[in-house]
Coordinates of C-alpha atoms in Angstrom, one line a residue:
M1 CA -63.5 -48.0 -79.2
V2 CA -62.1 -51.2 -77.6
N3 CA -63.1 -49.7 -74.2
N4 CA -66.7 -49.8 -75.3
L5 CA -66.5 -53.5 -75.9
A6 CA -65.0 -54.0 -72.4
K7 CA -68.1 -52.4 -70.9
L8 CA -70.7 -54.2 -72.9
P9 CA -72.8 -56.7 -70.9
I10 CA -71.5 -60.2 -71.5
Q11 CA -74.9 -61.4 -73.0
T12 CA -74.5 -58.6 -75.6
L13 CA -70.8 -59.1 -76.2
V14 CA -71.0 -62.8 -77.0
K15 CA -73.5 -62.0 -79.8
E16 CA -70.9 -59.9 -81.7
P17 CA -70.4 -61.8 -85.0
K18 CA -66.6 -62.0 -84.7
I19 CA -66.7 -63.4 -81.2
V20 CA -69.4 -65.9 -82.2
E21 CA -67.2 -67.0 -85.1
K22 CA -64.2 -67.5 -82.8
F23 CA -66.1 -69.7 -80.3
E24 CA -67.6 -71.7 -83.1
S25 CA -64.2 -72.2 -84.7
V26 CA -62.9 -73.7 -81.5
L27 CA -65.9 -75.5 -80.2
G28 CA -68.0 -76.3 -83.2
N29 CA -71.5 -77.4 -82.3
K30 CA -70.7 -77.1 -78.6
S31 CA -70.2 -73.4 -78.9
A32 CA -73.8 -72.3 -78.1
Q33 CA -73.9 -74.4 -74.9
F34 CA -70.5 -73.1 -73.8
V35 CA -71.5 -69.4 -74.4
T36 CA -74.7 -70.0 -72.4
S37 CA -72.6 -71.4 -69.6
L38 CA -70.3 -68.3 -69.8
I39 CA -73.3 -66.0 -69.5
N40 CA -74.6 -67.9 -66.4
V41 CA -71.1 -67.8 -64.8
V42 CA -70.9 -64.0 -65.2
N43 CA -74.5 -63.3 -64.1
S44 CA -74.0 -65.3 -61.0
N45 CA -70.9 -63.4 -59.9
Q46 CA -71.2 -59.7 -59.5
S47 CA -67.4 -59.3 -59.3
L48 CA -67.1 -60.7 -62.8
K49 CA -69.8 -58.3 -64.1
N50 CA -67.6 -55.4 -62.9
V51 CA -64.4 -56.3 -64.7
D52 CA -63.3 -55.8 -68.3
Q53 CA -65.8 -58.0 -70.2
M54 CA -63.4 -58.6 -73.0
S55 CA -61.0 -60.1 -70.5
V56 CA -63.9 -62.4 -69.4
V57 CA -64.3 -63.5 -73.0
A58 CA -60.5 -64.0 -73.4
S59 CA -60.3 -66.1 -70.3
A60 CA -63.3 -68.2 -71.4
M61 CA -61.5 -68.7 -74.8
V62 CA -58.6 -70.2 -72.9
A63 CA -61.0 -72.8 -71.4
A64 CA -62.7 -73.3 -74.8
S65 CA -59.3 -73.9 -76.5
L66 CA -58.6 -76.6 -73.9
D67 CA -62.1 -78.0 -74.2
L68 CA -62.7 -77.6 -70.5
P69 CA -66.1 -76.5 -68.9
I70 CA -66.3 -73.2 -67.0
N71 CA -69.1 -74.2 -64.8
Q72 CA -67.7 -73.0 -61.5
D73 CA -69.2 -75.9 -59.5
L74 CA -67.3 -78.5 -61.6
G75 CA -63.9 -77.2 -60.7
Y76 CA -62.1 -77.7 -64.1
M77 CA -61.5 -74.0 -64.7
W78 CA -62.5 -70.9 -62.8
L79 CA -62.8 -67.3 -64.1
V80 CA -61.4 -65.1 -61.4
P81 CA -61.6 -61.3 -61.2
Y82 CA -58.3 -59.7 -60.5
G83 CA -57.1 -56.1 -61.0
G84 CA -60.1 -55.1 -63.0
K85 CA -59.8 -58.1 -65.4
A86 CA -60.9 -61.7 -65.4
Q87 CA -58.1 -64.4 -65.3
P88 CA -58.3 -68.2 -66.0
Q89 CA -57.5 -70.3 -63.0
M90 CA -57.1 -74.1 -63.6
G91 CA -58.6 -76.6 -61.1
Y92 CA -57.1 -79.9 -60.3
K93 CA -59.8 -81.7 -62.3
G94 CA -58.6 -79.7 -65.4
Y95 CA -55.1 -81.0 -65.0
I96 CA -56.3 -84.6 -64.6
Q97 CA -58.5 -84.2 -67.7
L98 CA -55.7 -83.0 -69.8
A99 CA -53.3 -85.7 -68.5
Q100 CA -55.8 -88.4 -69.4
R101 CA -56.0 -87.2 -73.0
T102 CA -52.3 -87.9 -73.5
G103 CA -52.9 -91.6 -73.0
Q104 CA -49.7 -91.9 -71.0
Y105 CA -51.0 -91.9 -67.5
K106 CA -52.2 -95.3 -66.1
H107 CA -53.0 -93.8 -62.7
L108 CA -53.2 -90.2 -61.5
N109 CA -54.7 -88.8 -58.4
A110 CA -54.3 -86.4 -55.5
V111 CA -55.9 -86.6 -52.0
A112 CA -56.0 -84.7 -48.8
V113 CA -54.3 -86.3 -45.8
Y114 CA -55.5 -85.9 -42.2
E115 CA -53.5 -86.1 -39.0
D116 CA -54.8 -89.5 -38.0
E117 CA -53.8 -90.9 -41.4
F118 CA -50.3 -89.6 -41.7
Q119 CA -47.2 -91.1 -40.0
S120 CA -44.2 -90.0 -42.0
Y121 CA -42.9 -89.1 -45.5
N122 CA -39.4 -89.5 -46.9
P123 CA -39.0 -87.0 -49.8
L124 CA -35.8 -88.8 -51.0
T125 CA -37.3 -92.3 -51.3
E126 CA -40.8 -91.1 -51.6
Q127 CA -41.9 -93.5 -49.0
L128 CA -45.2 -92.3 -47.5
D129 CA -46.5 -94.0 -44.4
Y130 CA -50.2 -93.3 -44.9
E131 CA -53.3 -95.2 -43.9
P132 CA -56.6 -93.7 -45.1
H133 CA -59.5 -93.6 -42.7
F134 CA -62.9 -93.6 -44.5
K135 CA -65.0 -91.6 -42.1
D136 CA -67.0 -88.4 -41.9
R137 CA -64.9 -85.4 -40.9
D138 CA -65.8 -82.6 -38.6
S139 CA -66.1 -79.3 -40.6
S140 CA -63.4 -77.8 -38.4
E141 CA -60.9 -80.6 -39.1
K142 CA -58.4 -79.6 -41.7
P143 CA -56.0 -81.8 -43.7
V144 CA -52.4 -81.7 -42.5
G145 CA -51.1 -82.3 -46.1
Y146 CA -51.8 -83.3 -49.7
V147 CA -50.3 -86.2 -51.7
G148 CA -50.2 -86.6 -55.5
Y149 CA -49.3 -89.8 -57.3
F150 CA -49.0 -91.0 -60.9
E151 CA -48.0 -94.2 -62.7
L152 CA -47.3 -94.0 -66.4
T153 CA -48.2 -96.7 -68.9
S154 CA -44.4 -97.2 -69.1
G155 CA -44.3 -98.2 -65.4
F156 CA -42.7 -95.0 -64.1
E157 CA -44.1 -93.9 -60.8
K158 CA -43.9 -90.6 -58.8
T159 CA -45.3 -89.6 -55.4
V160 CA -45.2 -86.0 -54.0
Y161 CA -46.4 -85.0 -50.5
W162 CA -46.8 -81.4 -49.4
T163 CA -47.7 -80.2 -45.9
R164 CA -50.6 -77.8 -45.5
K165 CA -48.0 -75.1 -44.5
Q166 CA -46.0 -75.8 -47.7
I167 CA -49.1 -75.3 -49.7
D168 CA -50.0 -72.1 -48.0
D169 CA -46.5 -70.7 -48.3
H170 CA -46.5 -71.5 -52.0
R171 CA -49.9 -69.9 -52.4
Q172 CA -48.7 -66.6 -50.8
N173 CA -45.4 -66.6 -52.8
F174 CA -46.7 -67.5 -56.2
S175 CA -50.5 -67.0 -56.5
K176 CA -51.2 -63.2 -57.0
M177 CA -54.9 -63.7 -57.0
S178 CA -55.1 -65.7 -53.7
G179 CA -54.4 -63.0 -51.1
K180 CA -51.6 -63.0 -48.7
S181 CA -51.8 -64.2 -45.1
K182 CA -55.6 -64.7 -45.5
P183 CA -56.7 -66.7 -48.6
S184 CA -59.1 -64.9 -50.9
G185 CA -61.1 -65.8 -54.0
V186 CA -61.1 -69.5 -55.0
W187 CA -58.5 -70.2 -52.3
A188 CA -60.9 -69.0 -49.6
T189 CA -63.9 -71.0 -50.9
N190 CA -62.1 -74.1 -52.2
F191 CA -58.7 -74.3 -50.4
D192 CA -58.5 -78.1 -50.5
A193 CA -59.3 -78.2 -54.3
M194 CA -56.7 -75.6 -55.0
A195 CA -54.2 -77.4 -52.7
L196 CA -54.7 -80.6 -54.7
K197 CA -54.3 -78.6 -57.9
T198 CA -51.0 -77.2 -56.6
V199 CA -49.6 -80.7 -55.8
L200 CA -50.7 -82.1 -59.2
R201 CA -49.4 -79.1 -61.1
N202 CA -46.0 -79.5 -59.4
L203 CA -46.0 -83.3 -59.9
I204 CA -46.9 -83.3 -63.6
S205 CA -44.8 -80.3 -64.6
K206 CA -41.7 -81.6 -63.0
W207 CA -41.9 -85.4 -63.7
G208 CA -44.8 -86.1 -66.0
P209 CA -45.1 -86.1 -69.8
M210 CA -46.8 -82.9 -71.0
S211 CA -48.6 -82.5 -74.2
V212 CA -48.7 -79.1 -76.1
E213 CA -52.2 -78.7 -74.7
M214 CA -51.0 -79.3 -71.1
Q215 CA -48.1 -76.8 -71.6
K216 CA -50.6 -74.2 -72.8
A217 CA -52.8 -74.8 -69.7
Y218 CA -49.7 -74.5 -67.4
E219 CA -48.6 -71.3 -69.0
S220 CA -52.1 -69.7 -69.1
D221 CA -52.9 -70.6 -65.5
E222 CA -53.3 -67.4 -63.4
Q223 CA -51.3 -65.3 -65.8
A224 CA -52.7 -61.9 -64.7
T225 CA -50.3 -59.9 -67.0
T226 CA -51.1 -61.7 -70.3
I227 CA -54.8 -61.1 -70.8
S228 CA -56.0 -57.7 -72.2
T229 CA -58.9 -56.4 -74.2
N230 CA -57.0 -57.4 -77.3
D231 CA -56.4 -61.0 -76.4
I232 CA -59.6 -62.2 -77.9
K233 CA -58.1 -61.8 -81.3
D234 CA -54.6 -62.7 -80.3
I235 CA -55.7 -66.2 -79.1
E236 CA -56.3 -67.2 -82.7
A237 CA -54.8 -64.4 -84.8
Q238 CA -51.5 -62.8 -85.3
E239 CA -51.0 -59.3 -84.1
Q240 CA -52.9 -56.7 -86.1
E241 CA -53.0 -52.9 -86.0
P242 CA -55.2 -51.6 -83.1
A243 CA -58.8 -51.3 -84.0
T244 CA -60.1 -47.7 -84.2
D245 CA -63.7 -48.5 -83.5
V246 CA -66.0 -51.4 -82.6
S247 CA -66.9 -52.4 -86.1
Q248 CA -63.2 -52.6 -87.1
L249 CA -62.4 -54.9 -84.1
I250 CA -65.3 -57.2 -84.6
N251 CA -65.3 -57.4 -88.4
G252 CA -61.5 -57.2 -89.0
N253 CA -59.9 -60.1 -90.9
A254 CA -57.9 -62.6 -88.7
T255 CA -54.9 -64.7 -89.6
E256 CA -54.5 -68.1 -87.8
A257 CA -51.6 -68.1 -85.5
N258 CA -48.9 -70.8 -85.5
V259 CA -49.1 -73.1 -82.4
N260 CA -45.9 -73.4 -80.5
D261 CA -45.1 -77.1 -80.4
S262 CA -42.4 -76.7 -77.8
T263 CA -41.8 -79.6 -75.4
T264 CA -40.0 -77.6 -72.8
N265 CA -41.8 -77.0 -69.5
S266 CA -42.4 -73.6 -68.0
K267 CA -40.9 -72.6 -64.6
D268 CA -42.7 -73.9 -61.6
S269 CA -45.1 -71.3 -60.3
E270 CA -48.6 -71.2 -59.0

């Protein structure tokens, strides 16, 4: 049964021929290294060991299809346990990487702003009175806000500044996996990195050019309701009849899905 797959240890699951084939079809000769990284990620996180392991593979496949590493220390893509399943959660470095691949961004960055650096910001004119101070910060000192900026090769520029409170309000309203009044998960351990991701995500999705790859990343990010034990075949295959046993699921024939080449952006959510 599919449930049997969900309970298999990840090091066993990724050896199933059909799953091996899927990773190889996406990553080519980088597949073995990626799968080793996946095993290390799960083995170092007891919470990921306890969720549906097929959802772990499906979340990893999202990262693989975007050619982003899942090493949790790098911050391109995190695999986050939520509601008994693993979900993909983009980092700000992932958005920067995908934007760079379009060849349309001349400059793109986001930084934390501290109280002694910030004077004022006009959201209408996008005039930010900001003077960076390059000094070591006390661990208790928190940024008062986060600023994102890009310049396209065409010369178009955009700047967005969010206060820390705006970031936290957005987190509570739109990020189901982040907790409520008290941040949890990646937001608890890497608040600044997730705040930078939120600013960049908003900046790029509203005003920047988005490739099909970037749209896919945007739509997949933190989508807790879209990943199930069947998604490992749905990522590359059209919908099939439910498998009746393990061998049918692993060895069943798959048909390549058509990629949606839509250029419309998804609604702004975290």
